[in-house]
CSV table of C-alpha atoms and ligand atoms in Angstrom, one decimal:
chain,number,residue,atom,x,y,z
A,217,MET,CA,-10.0,-27.8,-27.6
A,218,ARG,CA,-8.8,-24.2,-27.3
A,219,ASP,CA,-6.1,-24.0,-24.7
A,220,LEU,CA,-7.3,-21.4,-22.1
A,221,PHE,CA,-3.6,-20.5,-21.5
A,222,SER,CA,-3.2,-19.2,-25.1
A,223,LYS,CA,-4.2,-15.7,-24.0
A,224,PHE,CA,-0.9,-15.5,-22.0
A,225,ASP,CA,1.3,-16.5,-24.9
A,226,ALA,CA,2.5,-12.9,-25.6
A,227,LEU,CA,3.5,-12.4,-21.9
A,228,ILE,CA,5.3,-15.8,-21.8
A,229,SER,CA,7.3,-15.0,-24.9
A,230,GLU,CA,8.2,-11.5,-23.7
A,231,ARG,CA,9.4,-13.0,-20.4
A,232,GLU,CA,11.4,-15.8,-22.1
A,233,ALA,CA,13.1,-13.3,-24.4
A,234,LEU,CA,14.1,-11.1,-21.5
A,235,LEU,CA,15.4,-14.1,-19.4
A,236,ALA,CA,17.3,-15.4,-22.5
A,237,THR,CA,19.5,-12.2,-22.3
A,238,GLY,CA,20.9,-13.7,-19.1
A,239,VAL,CA,19.2,-11.3,-16.6
A,240,ARG,CA,17.7,-12.5,-13.3
A,241,ASP,CA,14.0,-12.8,-13.0
A,242,PRO,CA,13.0,-9.8,-10.9
A,243,TYR,CA,9.8,-11.5,-9.9
A,244,ALA,CA,11.5,-14.6,-8.5
A,245,ILE,CA,13.7,-13.4,-5.7
A,246,VAL,CA,13.9,-15.5,-2.5
A,247,MET,CA,15.0,-14.0,0.8
A,248,ASP,CA,17.1,-16.9,2.3
A,249,LYS,CA,17.2,-15.2,5.6
A,250,VAL,CA,15.8,-11.9,6.9
A,251,LEU,CA,18.2,-10.2,9.5
A,252,SER,CA,16.2,-7.1,10.3
A,253,PRO,CA,13.7,-4.7,8.7
A,254,THR,CA,16.4,-3.4,6.5
A,255,GLU,CA,18.7,-6.4,5.7
A,256,ALA,CA,18.4,-9.8,4.3
A,257,ILE,CA,20.5,-12.6,2.9
A,258,ILE,CA,19.8,-13.0,-0.9
A,259,ASP,CA,21.9,-15.5,-2.9
A,260,GLY,CA,24.1,-16.0,0.2
A,261,LYS,CA,24.9,-12.2,0.3
A,262,PRO,CA,23.9,-9.5,2.8
A,263,THR,CA,21.6,-7.2,1.0
A,264,ILE,CA,20.1,-3.8,2.1
A,265,LEU,CA,16.3,-3.9,1.6
A,266,LEU,CA,14.9,-0.8,-0.1
A,267,GLY,CA,11.9,-2.5,-1.7
A,268,THR,CA,9.7,-3.5,1.2
A,269,TYR,CA,6.6,-1.7,2.6
A,270,ASN,CA,8.0,-2.0,6.1
A,271,TYR,CA,7.9,1.8,6.5
A,272,MET,CA,8.0,1.9,10.3
A,273,GLY,CA,10.2,-1.2,10.7
A,274,MET,CA,7.8,-3.0,13.0
A,275,THR,CA,8.5,-6.6,11.8
A,276,PHE,CA,11.3,-7.2,14.3
A,277,ASP,CA,10.0,-5.0,17.2
A,278,ARG,CA,10.6,-7.0,20.3
A,279,ASP,CA,7.2,-6.4,21.9
A,280,VAL,CA,5.4,-7.2,18.6
A,281,VAL,CA,7.2,-10.5,18.1
A,282,ALA,CA,6.6,-11.4,21.8
A,283,ALA,CA,2.9,-10.7,21.5
A,284,GLY,CA,2.7,-13.0,18.4
A,285,LYS,CA,4.6,-15.8,20.2
A,286,LYS,CA,2.3,-15.6,23.3
A,287,ALA,CA,-0.8,-15.7,21.2
A,288,LEU,CA,0.5,-18.7,19.2
A,289,ASP,CA,1.1,-20.5,22.5
A,290,GLU,CA,-2.2,-19.6,24.1
A,291,PHE,CA,-4.6,-19.7,21.1
A,292,GLY,CA,-2.9,-22.1,18.6
A,293,SER,CA,-1.9,-21.6,15.0
A,294,GLY,CA,-5.2,-20.7,13.3
A,295,THR,CA,-8.9,-20.1,13.9
A,296,THR,CA,-10.2,-22.4,11.1
A,297,GLY,CA,-13.3,-20.3,10.7
A,298,SER,CA,-15.0,-17.2,9.6
A,299,ARG,CA,-15.3,-14.1,11.8
A,300,VAL,CA,-19.1,-14.6,12.0
A,301,LEU,CA,-18.8,-18.2,13.2
A,302,ASN,CA,-16.0,-19.6,15.3
A,303,GLY,CA,-13.3,-17.2,14.0
A,304,THR,CA,-13.6,-14.2,16.3
A,305,TYR,CA,-11.2,-14.6,19.2
A,306,GLN,CA,-10.5,-12.1,21.9
A,307,GLY,CA,-7.5,-11.1,19.9
A,308,HIS,CA,-9.6,-10.0,16.9
A,309,ARG,CA,-11.6,-7.8,19.2
A,310,GLU,CA,-8.5,-6.3,20.8
A,311,CYS,CA,-7.1,-5.6,17.4
A,312,GLU,CA,-10.3,-3.7,16.5
A,313,GLU,CA,-10.1,-1.8,19.8
A,314,ALA,CA,-6.5,-0.8,19.0
A,315,LEU,CA,-7.7,0.5,15.6
A,316,LYS,CA,-10.5,2.5,17.1
A,317,GLU,CA,-8.1,4.1,19.5
A,318,PHE,CA,-5.5,4.8,16.8
A,319,TYR,CA,-8.1,6.4,14.5
A,320,GLY,CA,-10.4,7.8,17.1
A,321,THR,CA,-13.4,6.3,15.5
A,322,ALA,CA,-16.5,4.5,16.8
A,323,HIS,CA,-16.1,1.4,14.6
A,324,ALA,CA,-13.4,-0.8,13.2
A,325,ILE,CA,-13.6,-4.0,11.2
A,326,VAL,CA,-10.7,-6.4,10.5
A,327,PHE,CA,-10.4,-8.3,7.3
A,328,SER,CA,-7.9,-11.0,6.4
A,329,THR,CA,-6.0,-8.7,3.9
A,330,GLY,CA,-6.1,-5.1,2.7
A,331,TYR,CA,-7.1,-6.5,-0.7
A,332,GLN,CA,-10.2,-8.1,0.9
A,333,ALA,CA,-11.0,-4.9,2.8
A,334,ASN,CA,-11.3,-3.0,-0.4
A,335,LEU,CA,-13.2,-5.8,-2.1
A,336,GLY,CA,-15.6,-6.0,0.8
A,337,MET,CA,-16.1,-2.4,1.5
A,338,ILE,CA,-16.5,-1.1,-2.0
A,339,SER,CA,-18.7,-4.0,-3.3
A,340,THR,CA,-20.9,-3.9,-0.3
A,341,LEU,CA,-21.3,-0.1,0.0
A,342,ALA,CA,-22.1,0.6,-3.6
A,343,GLY,CA,-24.9,-1.5,-5.0
A,344,LYS,CA,-27.2,-1.5,-8.0
A,345,GLY,CA,-28.1,2.0,-9.1
A,346,ASP,CA,-25.2,3.6,-7.1
A,347,TYR,CA,-22.1,5.1,-8.5
A,348,ILE,CA,-18.4,4.6,-7.7
A,349,ILE,CA,-16.2,7.4,-8.7
A,350,LEU,CA,-12.5,6.4,-8.6
A,351,ASP,CA,-9.1,7.8,-9.6
A,352,ALA,CA,-7.9,6.2,-12.8
A,353,ASP,CA,-4.6,5.1,-11.1
A,354,SER,CA,-6.4,3.2,-8.3
A,355,HIS,CA,-4.9,0.1,-6.8
A,356,ALA,CA,-6.0,-3.3,-8.3
A,357,SER,CA,-8.0,-4.1,-5.1
A,358,ILE,CA,-10.1,-1.0,-5.6
A,359,TYR,CA,-10.9,-1.9,-9.2
A,360,ASP,CA,-11.6,-5.5,-8.2
A,361,GLY,CA,-14.0,-4.2,-5.4
A,362,CYS,CA,-15.8,-2.2,-8.1
A,363,TRP,CA,-16.1,-5.3,-10.4
A,364,LEU,CA,-17.3,-7.5,-7.5
A,365,GLY,CA,-20.3,-5.2,-7.0
A,366,ASN,CA,-23.1,-3.9,-9.2
A,367,ALA,CA,-22.6,-0.2,-9.1
A,368,GLU,CA,-21.8,2.1,-12.1
A,369,ILE,CA,-18.1,2.8,-12.3
A,370,ILE,CA,-16.8,6.3,-13.3
A,371,ARG,CA,-13.1,7.0,-13.5
A,372,PHE,CA,-11.5,10.5,-13.2
A,373,ARG,CA,-8.1,11.6,-14.3
A,374,HIS,CA,-5.4,10.8,-11.7
A,375,ASN,CA,-5.4,13.4,-8.9
A,376,SER,CA,-7.5,15.9,-11.0
A,377,VAL,CA,-9.9,17.8,-8.7
A,378,GLN,CA,-11.4,19.5,-11.8
A,379,ASP,CA,-12.2,16.1,-13.5
A,380,LEU,CA,-13.6,14.7,-10.3
A,381,ASP,CA,-15.9,17.8,-10.0
A,382,LYS,CA,-17.0,17.5,-13.7
A,383,ARG,CA,-17.8,13.8,-13.5
A,384,LEU,CA,-19.7,14.1,-10.2
A,385,GLY,CA,-21.6,17.0,-11.7
A,386,ARG,CA,-23.0,14.8,-14.5
A,387,LEU,CA,-24.5,12.2,-12.1
A,388,PRO,CA,-28.2,12.3,-10.9
A,389,PRO,CA,-28.2,14.4,-7.7
A,390,ASP,CA,-30.2,11.8,-5.7
A,391,ALA,CA,-28.2,8.8,-6.6
A,392,GLY,CA,-25.9,7.0,-4.1
A,393,LYS,CA,-22.3,8.0,-4.7
A,394,LEU,CA,-19.0,6.6,-3.3
A,395,VAL,CA,-15.8,8.5,-4.1
A,396,VAL,CA,-12.8,6.3,-3.6
A,397,LEU,CA,-9.4,7.9,-3.2
A,398,GLU,CA,-5.9,6.8,-2.0
A,399,GLY,CA,-3.8,8.9,0.4
A,400,VAL,CA,-0.5,7.8,-1.3
A,401,TYR,CA,-0.4,6.3,-4.8
A,402,SER,CA,2.0,3.5,-4.5
A,403,MET,CA,3.5,3.4,-8.0
A,404,MET,CA,4.8,7.0,-8.2
A,405,GLY,CA,4.8,7.8,-4.5
A,406,ASP,CA,2.6,10.9,-5.0
A,407,ILE,CA,-0.1,12.0,-2.7
A,408,ALA,CA,-3.7,13.0,-3.4
A,409,PRO,CA,-4.9,16.6,-2.9
A,410,LEU,CA,-7.4,15.3,-0.3
A,411,ALA,CA,-8.5,18.6,1.1
A,412,GLU,CA,-9.8,19.8,-2.4
A,413,MET,CA,-11.1,16.4,-3.4
A,414,VAL,CA,-13.0,15.8,-0.2
A,415,SER,CA,-14.6,19.3,-0.5
A,416,VAL,CA,-15.7,18.6,-4.1
A,417,ALA,CA,-17.1,15.2,-3.2
A,418,LYS,CA,-19.1,16.7,-0.3
A,419,LYS,CA,-20.4,19.4,-2.5
A,420,HIS,CA,-22.0,16.7,-4.7
A,421,GLY,CA,-23.3,14.7,-1.8
A,422,ALA,CA,-21.0,11.8,-2.2
A,423,MET,CA,-19.7,9.5,0.6
A,424,ILE,CA,-15.9,9.2,0.7
A,425,LEU,CA,-13.6,6.2,1.2
A,426,VAL,CA,-9.9,6.8,1.5
A,427,ASP,CA,-7.4,3.9,1.2
A,428,GLU,CA,-4.4,4.8,3.5
A,429,ALA,CA,-2.4,1.6,2.8
A,430,HIS,CA,0.8,3.7,2.2
A,431,GLY,CA,0.0,6.6,4.5
A,432,MET,CA,-0.7,4.9,7.8
A,433,GLY,CA,2.0,5.3,10.4
A,434,PHE,CA,3.8,8.5,9.3
A,435,PHE,CA,1.4,11.1,7.9
A,436,GLY,CA,-0.5,13.4,10.2
A,437,GLU,CA,-0.1,14.2,13.9
A,438,HIS,CA,-1.1,10.7,15.0
A,439,GLY,CA,0.2,8.9,12.0
A,440,ARG,CA,-3.3,8.1,10.7
A,441,GLY,CA,-2.6,9.0,7.1
A,442,VAL,CA,-2.7,11.7,4.5
A,443,PHE,CA,-6.4,12.5,5.3
A,444,GLU,CA,-5.3,13.5,8.8
A,445,GLU,CA,-2.5,15.7,7.5
A,446,ALA,CA,-5.0,17.3,5.0
A,447,GLY,CA,-7.3,18.1,7.9
A,448,VAL,CA,-10.3,16.2,6.5
A,449,SER,CA,-10.8,13.6,9.3
A,450,ASP,CA,-14.4,14.7,10.0
A,451,ASP,CA,-15.5,14.5,6.3
A,452,VAL,CA,-14.0,11.1,5.3
A,453,ASP,CA,-16.7,8.4,5.8
A,454,PHE,CA,-14.5,5.3,5.6
A,455,VAL,CA,-10.7,4.8,5.9
A,456,VAL,CA,-9.4,1.5,4.6
A,457,GLY,CA,-6.0,0.2,5.5
A,458,THR,CA,-3.7,-2.8,5.7
A,459,PHE,CA,-1.5,-4.4,8.3
A,460,SER,CA,1.0,-5.5,5.6
A,461,LYS,CA,2.9,-2.2,5.4
A,462,SER,CA,3.6,0.1,8.4
A,463,VAL,CA,2.0,-2.4,10.9
A,464,GLY,CA,4.4,-5.1,9.7
A,465,THR,CA,2.2,-8.2,9.5
A,466,VAL,CA,-0.8,-9.1,7.3
A,467,GLY,CA,-4.5,-8.2,7.4
A,468,GLY,CA,-6.8,-5.3,6.4
A,469,PHE,CA,-9.3,-3.1,8.0
A,470,CYS,CA,-11.9,-0.3,7.7
A,471,VAL,CA,-12.6,2.3,10.3
A,472,SER,CA,-15.6,4.7,10.4
A,473,ASN,CA,-18.0,6.7,12.5
A,474,HIS,CA,-21.1,5.7,10.5
A,475,PRO,CA,-23.8,4.7,13.0
A,476,LYS,CA,-24.9,1.6,10.9
A,477,PHE,CA,-21.4,0.4,10.3
A,478,GLU,CA,-21.7,-2.9,12.3
A,479,VAL,CA,-24.3,-4.3,9.8
A,480,LEU,CA,-21.3,-4.9,7.4
A,481,ARG,CA,-20.4,-7.9,9.5
A,482,LEU,CA,-23.5,-9.6,8.2
A,483,VAL,CA,-23.6,-8.5,4.6
A,484,CYS,CA,-20.0,-8.1,3.5
A,485,ARG,CA,-19.0,-11.3,1.6
A,486,PRO,CA,-15.2,-10.9,1.7
A,487,TYR,CA,-15.6,-10.6,5.5
A,488,VAL,CA,-18.1,-13.4,6.0
A,489,PHE,CA,-17.0,-16.1,3.5
A,490,THR,CA,-13.3,-16.5,4.5
A,491,ALA,CA,-11.3,-17.6,7.5
A,492,SER,CA,-10.2,-15.0,10.0
A,493,LEU,CA,-6.6,-14.1,10.7
A,494,PRO,CA,-4.6,-16.4,12.9
A,495,PRO,CA,-4.4,-15.3,16.6
A,496,SER,CA,-0.6,-14.6,16.4
A,497,VAL,CA,-1.2,-12.2,13.5
A,498,VAL,CA,-3.9,-10.1,15.2
A,499,ALA,CA,-1.8,-10.1,18.4
A,500,THR,CA,1.2,-8.7,16.5
A,501,ALA,CA,-1.0,-6.2,14.7
A,502,ALA,CA,-2.7,-4.9,17.9
A,503,GLU,CA,0.7,-4.5,19.6
A,504,SER,CA,2.2,-2.8,16.6
A,505,ILE,CA,-0.8,-0.4,16.2
A,506,ARG,CA,-0.6,0.6,19.9
A,507,LYS,CA,3.2,1.3,19.5
A,508,LEU,CA,2.6,3.3,16.3
A,509,MET,CA,0.6,5.8,18.4
A,510,HIS,CA,3.8,6.9,20.1
A,511,ALA,CA,6.2,6.6,17.2
A,512,ASP,CA,7.0,10.3,16.6
A,513,ALA,CA,10.8,9.8,16.5
A,514,LYS,CA,10.4,7.0,13.9
A,515,ARG,CA,8.1,9.1,11.8
A,516,ALA,CA,10.6,12.0,11.8
A,517,HIS,CA,13.5,9.7,10.8
A,518,LEU,CA,11.5,8.1,8.0
A,519,TRP,CA,10.8,11.5,6.5
A,520,LYS,CA,14.5,12.5,6.9
A,521,ASN,CA,15.5,9.3,5.0
A,522,SER,CA,13.0,9.8,2.3
A,523,ARG,CA,14.0,13.4,1.7
A,524,ARG,CA,17.7,12.6,1.7
A,525,LEU,CA,17.3,9.7,-0.8
A,526,HIS,CA,15.1,11.7,-3.1
A,527,GLN,CA,17.5,14.7,-3.2
A,528,GLY,CA,20.5,12.4,-3.7
A,529,LEU,CA,19.0,10.5,-6.6
A,530,ARG,CA,17.8,13.7,-8.2
A,531,ASP,CA,21.2,15.3,-7.9
A,532,MET,CA,22.7,12.3,-9.7
A,533,GLY,CA,20.4,12.8,-12.6
A,534,TYR,CA,17.8,10.1,-12.1
A,535,LYS,CA,14.3,10.8,-13.4
A,536,LEU,CA,12.0,10.5,-10.5
A,537,GLY,CA,8.2,10.2,-10.2
A,538,THR,CA,7.8,13.3,-8.0
A,539,GLU,CA,9.5,16.7,-7.8
A,540,SER,CA,10.2,16.2,-4.1
A,541,ALA,CA,9.7,13.4,-1.6
A,542,GLN,CA,6.0,13.3,-1.1
A,543,SER,CA,6.0,9.9,0.7
A,544,ALA,CA,8.4,7.1,1.6
A,545,ILE,CA,8.1,5.7,-1.9
A,546,ILE,CA,10.6,7.1,-4.5
A,547,ALA,CA,10.0,5.9,-8.1
A,548,ILE,CA,12.7,6.0,-10.7
A,549,ILE,CA,11.4,6.2,-14.2
A,550,LEU,CA,13.2,4.1,-16.9
A,551,THR,CA,12.8,3.9,-20.6
A,552,ASP,CA,11.9,0.2,-21.0
A,553,MET,CA,11.9,-3.2,-19.2
A,554,ALA,CA,15.4,-4.1,-20.4
A,555,GLN,CA,16.9,-0.9,-18.8
A,556,ALA,CA,14.8,-1.4,-15.7
A,557,VAL,CA,16.0,-4.9,-15.2
A,558,ALA,CA,19.6,-4.0,-16.0
A,559,LEU,CA,19.6,-1.4,-13.3
A,560,TRP,CA,17.7,-3.6,-10.9
A,561,GLN,CA,20.1,-6.5,-11.4
A,562,GLY,CA,23.2,-4.3,-11.0
A,563,LEU,CA,21.8,-2.9,-7.7
A,564,LEU,CA,21.1,-6.4,-6.5
A,565,GLU,CA,24.6,-7.6,-7.3
A,566,ALA,CA,26.0,-4.6,-5.4
A,567,GLY,CA,23.9,-5.6,-2.4
A,568,LEU,CA,20.7,-3.5,-2.7
A,569,TYR,CA,17.2,-4.8,-3.3
A,570,VAL,CA,14.6,-2.5,-4.8
A,571,ASN,CA,11.2,-3.3,-6.5
A,572,THR,CA,10.5,-3.3,-10.2
A,573,ALA,CA,7.1,-2.3,-11.6
A,574,ARG,CA,5.8,-2.5,-15.1
A,575,PRO,CA,2.5,-2.2,-17.0
A,576,PRO,CA,-0.3,-3.0,-16.2
A,577,ALA,CA,0.5,-2.1,-12.6
A,578,THR,CA,2.1,1.2,-13.5
A,579,PRO,CA,0.4,4.4,-14.8
A,580,ALA,CA,0.8,5.3,-18.5
A,581,GLY,CA,2.8,2.2,-19.3
A,582,MET,CA,5.9,3.2,-17.4
A,583,PHE,CA,8.8,1.0,-16.3
A,584,LEU,CA,9.8,1.8,-12.8
A,585,LEU,CA,12.2,0.9,-10.0
A,586,ARG,CA,10.6,1.7,-6.7
A,587,CYS,CA,12.5,2.5,-3.6
A,588,SER,CA,10.6,2.5,-0.3
A,589,LEU,CA,12.3,3.7,2.8
A,590,CYS,CA,12.1,2.3,6.3
A,591,ALA,CA,12.3,4.2,9.6
A,592,GLU,CA,15.0,1.7,10.6
A,593,HIS,CA,17.4,2.6,7.8
A,594,SER,CA,20.3,4.3,9.4
A,595,ASP,CA,21.9,7.5,8.1
A,596,GLU,CA,24.9,5.4,7.1
A,597,GLN,CA,22.7,2.9,5.2
A,598,VAL,CA,21.1,5.8,3.2
A,599,GLU,CA,24.5,7.1,2.2
A,600,GLN,CA,25.6,3.5,1.3
A,601,ILE,CA,22.4,3.2,-0.8
A,602,LEU,CA,23.2,6.5,-2.6
A,603,GLY,CA,26.8,5.3,-3.3
A,604,ILE,CA,25.4,2.1,-4.9
A,605,PHE,CA,23.0,4.0,-7.0
A,606,ALA,CA,25.8,6.3,-8.3
A,607,ALA,CA,28.1,3.5,-9.2
A,608,VAL,CA,25.6,1.1,-10.8
A,609,GLY,CA,23.6,3.9,-12.5
A,610,ARG,CA,26.8,5.0,-14.3
A,611,ALA,CA,27.9,1.4,-15.1
A,612,VAL,CA,24.6,0.6,-16.8
A,613,GLY,CA,24.3,4.1,-18.4
A,614,VAL,CA,21.1,5.3,-16.8
A,615,ILE,CA,22.9,8.4,-15.5
A,616,GLY,CA,25.8,10.3,-17.0
A,617,SER,CA,29.4,9.5,-15.9
A,618,ASN,CA,29.8,13.0,-14.4
A,619,SER,CA,26.9,12.4,-12.0
B,811,PLP,C1,-3.3,1.1,-2.1
B,811,PLP,C2,-3.4,-0.4,-1.7
B,811,PLP,N1,-4.5,-0.8,-1.2
B,811,PLP,C3,-4.6,-2.1,-0.8
B,811,PLP,C4,-3.6,-3.0,-0.8
B,811,PLP,C5,-3.8,-4.4,-0.4
B,811,PLP,O1,-3.1,-4.6,0.8
B,811,PLP,P1,-2.8,-6.1,1.3
B,811,PLP,O2,-1.4,-6.4,1.1
B,811,PLP,O3,-3.1,-6.1,2.8
B,811,PLP,O4,-3.7,-7.1,0.6
B,811,PLP,C6,-2.3,-2.5,-1.3
B,811,PLP,C7,-1.2,-3.4,-1.3
B,811,PLP,O5,-0.4,-3.5,-2.2
B,811,PLP,C8,-2.2,-1.2,-1.7
B,811,PLP,O6,-1.1,-0.7,-2.3
């Protein structure tokens, strides 16, 4: 019998070799207690969180937590059913209404995760004989959505308007085409040139879906995402998003003005064949979304934090994923996994948690530490974070001793 696990042998050995050097496993951290959106207890020690997607710091918002508790008391712990059977409660509808208001769209559909939103939307929209044209650095959920369906898949070079134009130009003019873009690319924290891309996609008669997982809450006048800031709201056909980042809970969604949108509730398998979100979750999401509509001060503070951290790390000599802060994600590029883990562990021991990322999740096989800021990080915390990066970076030799 061939052991089906043998394909993972190389990964298992690489991991064992790394852990044998005495470093901590960066993928096995446990938060013993979470004190606030920016602080937790890890290994008994207070630690600043700089590796969450809690961009707007909504997880401990008093009104959001109260809405969840109320729904738990009134509707119980779960729905035990699909949205199309017994799993649509008043709270799911309210959550969809909150999304419609937030985005100013005619339709909104809530999925159980953002991952499922991409799986469902992409695999259902693009069928046999259609084409999906996607950025090579797209999130795994976008790729998986392509593989779940029957469409032809065409990739273009990351953020290249020219390559998108060229590849669209080779397709049959009358074929169905879905261009899939992300507002913010979460590994490097760079944003897409959406104005140019949307115009190219329209020129070739394609429909456009933009994933705003990392842009919702703080890009654009109403915090809708990079597409709003780029001024292309009227030309984007579908916006996909998640509740697991700025909204501060779990769940996914798609909003649109397409007149036939509601038929998706009957044909979209990742919507139909799974249980709906618990009432407490949709209640927290709806309250959070409503509050995000009036979060200008938080947005401004998040941008201030992101720019300060980017500038500070750059001045110290860290190699960063972008020239300036394009989003709330700041990626530090390292030479290999050993260097990445050494810096990561040093930071953790000094009381700072960041994320590590490695191939295959990263573009071009890069090893990264990813910092993501929160609107609730205080100015003092950001200065403290910079102090830790200076001391640990020097100690592990990632930056020079004069930095
Ligand atoms: C670009 C992008 N799309 C979709 C998702 C999936 O979101 P969720 O956590 O809700 O499944 C993520 C999450 O990592 C993401 O980064």
